[in-house]
Backbone as JSON, one array per atom type, in Angstrom:
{
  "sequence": "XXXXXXXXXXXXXXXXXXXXXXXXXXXXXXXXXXXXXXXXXXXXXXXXXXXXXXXXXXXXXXXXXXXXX",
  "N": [[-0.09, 4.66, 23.56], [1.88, 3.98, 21.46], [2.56, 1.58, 21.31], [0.73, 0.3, 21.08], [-0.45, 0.75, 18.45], [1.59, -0.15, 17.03], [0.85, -2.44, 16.79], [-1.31, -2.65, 15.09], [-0.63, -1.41, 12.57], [1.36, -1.89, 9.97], [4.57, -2.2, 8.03], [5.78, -1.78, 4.25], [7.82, -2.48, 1.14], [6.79, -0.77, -1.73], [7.07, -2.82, -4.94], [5.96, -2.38, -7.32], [3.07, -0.76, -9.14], [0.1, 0.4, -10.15], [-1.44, 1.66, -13.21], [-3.06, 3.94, -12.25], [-5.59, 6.23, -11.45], [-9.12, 6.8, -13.16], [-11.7, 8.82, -12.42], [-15.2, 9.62, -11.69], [-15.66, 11.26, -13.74], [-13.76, 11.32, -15.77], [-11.18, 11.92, -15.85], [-8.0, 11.28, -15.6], [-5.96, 9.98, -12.77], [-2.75, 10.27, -11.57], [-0.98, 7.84, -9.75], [0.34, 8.27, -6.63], [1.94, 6.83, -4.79], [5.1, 5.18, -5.11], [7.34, 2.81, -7.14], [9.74, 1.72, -4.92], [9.11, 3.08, -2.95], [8.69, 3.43, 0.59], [5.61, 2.5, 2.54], [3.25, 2.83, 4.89], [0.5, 0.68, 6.29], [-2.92, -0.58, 7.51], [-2.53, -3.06, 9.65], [-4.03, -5.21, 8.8], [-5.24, -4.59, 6.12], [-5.32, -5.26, 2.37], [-4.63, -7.79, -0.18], [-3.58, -10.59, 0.32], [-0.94, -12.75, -1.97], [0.67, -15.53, -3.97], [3.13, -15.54, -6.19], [5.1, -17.2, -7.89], [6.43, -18.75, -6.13], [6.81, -16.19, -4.47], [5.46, -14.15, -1.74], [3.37, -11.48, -1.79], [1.71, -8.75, -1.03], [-1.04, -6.94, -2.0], [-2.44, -3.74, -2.06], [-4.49, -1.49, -2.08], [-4.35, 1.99, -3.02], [-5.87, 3.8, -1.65], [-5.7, 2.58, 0.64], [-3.26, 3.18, 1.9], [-1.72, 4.51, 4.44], [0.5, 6.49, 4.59], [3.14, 7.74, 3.53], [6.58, 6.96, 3.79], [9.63, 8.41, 4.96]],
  "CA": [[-0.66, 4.64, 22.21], [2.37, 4.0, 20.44], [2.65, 0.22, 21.3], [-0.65, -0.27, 20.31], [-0.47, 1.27, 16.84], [2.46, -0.91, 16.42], [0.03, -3.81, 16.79], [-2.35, -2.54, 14.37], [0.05, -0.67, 11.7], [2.07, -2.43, 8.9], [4.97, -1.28, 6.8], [6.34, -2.47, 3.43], [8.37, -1.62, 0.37], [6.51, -0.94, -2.53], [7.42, -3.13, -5.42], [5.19, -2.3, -8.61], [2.12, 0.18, -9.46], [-0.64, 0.4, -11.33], [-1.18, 3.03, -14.04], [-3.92, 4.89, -11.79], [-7.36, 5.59, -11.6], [-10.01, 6.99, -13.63], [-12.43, 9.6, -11.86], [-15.92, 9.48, -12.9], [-15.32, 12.55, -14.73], [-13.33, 10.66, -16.95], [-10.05, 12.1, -15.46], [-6.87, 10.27, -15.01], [-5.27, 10.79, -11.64], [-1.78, 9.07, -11.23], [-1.18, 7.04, -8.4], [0.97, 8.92, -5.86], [2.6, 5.89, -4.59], [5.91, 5.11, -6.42], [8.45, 1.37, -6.75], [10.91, 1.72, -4.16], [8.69, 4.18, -1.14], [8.18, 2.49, 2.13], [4.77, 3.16, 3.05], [2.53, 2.69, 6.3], [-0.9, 0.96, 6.01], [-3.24, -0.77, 7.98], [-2.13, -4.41, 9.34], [-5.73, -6.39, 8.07], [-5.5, -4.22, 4.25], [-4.78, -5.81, 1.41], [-4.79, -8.89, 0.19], [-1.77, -11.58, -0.1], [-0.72, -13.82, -3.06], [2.02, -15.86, -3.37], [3.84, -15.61, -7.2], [6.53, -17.74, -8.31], [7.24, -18.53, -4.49], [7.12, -15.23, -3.69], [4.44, -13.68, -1.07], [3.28, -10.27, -1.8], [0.51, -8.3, -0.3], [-1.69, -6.0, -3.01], [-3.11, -2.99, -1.19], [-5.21, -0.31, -2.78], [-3.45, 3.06, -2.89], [-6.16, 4.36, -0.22], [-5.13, 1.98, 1.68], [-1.69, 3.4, 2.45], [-2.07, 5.51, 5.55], [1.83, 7.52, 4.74], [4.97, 7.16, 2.95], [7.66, 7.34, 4.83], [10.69, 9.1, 4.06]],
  "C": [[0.34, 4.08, 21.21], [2.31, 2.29, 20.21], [1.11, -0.66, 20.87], [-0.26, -0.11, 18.86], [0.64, 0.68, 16.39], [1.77, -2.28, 16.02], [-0.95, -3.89, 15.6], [-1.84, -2.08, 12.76], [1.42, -2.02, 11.06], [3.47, -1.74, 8.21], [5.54, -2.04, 5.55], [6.8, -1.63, 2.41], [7.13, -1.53, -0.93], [7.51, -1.52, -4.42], [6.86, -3.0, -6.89], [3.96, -1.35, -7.99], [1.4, 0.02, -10.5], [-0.73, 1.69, -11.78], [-2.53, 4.25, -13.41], [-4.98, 4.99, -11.47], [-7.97, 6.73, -12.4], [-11.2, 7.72, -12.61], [-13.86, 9.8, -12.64], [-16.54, 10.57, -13.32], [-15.23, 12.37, -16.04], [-11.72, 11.21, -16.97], [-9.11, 11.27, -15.09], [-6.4, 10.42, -13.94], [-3.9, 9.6, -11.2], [-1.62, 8.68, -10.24], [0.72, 8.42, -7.72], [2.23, 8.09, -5.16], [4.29, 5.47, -5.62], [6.83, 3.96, -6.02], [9.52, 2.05, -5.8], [10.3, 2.66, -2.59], [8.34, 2.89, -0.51], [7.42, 3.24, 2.55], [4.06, 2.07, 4.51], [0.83, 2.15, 5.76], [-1.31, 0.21, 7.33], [-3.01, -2.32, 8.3], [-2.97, -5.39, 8.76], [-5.53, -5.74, 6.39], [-4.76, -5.15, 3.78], [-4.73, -6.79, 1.34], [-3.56, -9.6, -0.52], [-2.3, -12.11, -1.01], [0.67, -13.91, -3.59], [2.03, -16.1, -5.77], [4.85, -16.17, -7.53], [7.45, -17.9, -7.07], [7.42, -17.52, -3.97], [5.56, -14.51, -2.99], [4.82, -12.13, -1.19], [1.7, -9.63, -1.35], [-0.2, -7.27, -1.7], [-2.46, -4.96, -2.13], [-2.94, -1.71, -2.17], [-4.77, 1.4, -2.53], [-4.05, 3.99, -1.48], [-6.5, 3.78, 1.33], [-4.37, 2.75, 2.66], [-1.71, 4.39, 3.44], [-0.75, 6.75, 5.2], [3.04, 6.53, 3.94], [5.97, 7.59, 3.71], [8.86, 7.75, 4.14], [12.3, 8.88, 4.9]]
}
């Protein structure tokens, strides 16, 4: 199992955050995620785009399967 889930599993640093989400309550809920964790997601999430020569992936916070520590 493990060599599989290496095949299928991603990891990266996180480099920026957005300010959260909105519950439709009307509740704020901050993002959990924070600049500098190395988290775990799925290798197909998220989607690339390349900035000022630089390639970065964007992936949705329930994306992120784990932060690693």
């Amino acid at each position: 199992a493990t060599a599989q889930m290496g095949r299928r599993l991603a990891w990266g640093e996180v480099v920026a955050v957005g300010p959260g989400r909105i519950t439709d309550k009307g509740v704020k809920v901050d993002m959990e995620v924070r600049v500098g964790d190395r988290v775990l997601y799925g290798k197909y999430s998220g989607t690339e785009v390349k900035i000022d020569g630089q390639e970065y992936l964007i992936v949705k916070e329930s994306e992120v399967l784990a932060i690693l520590v």
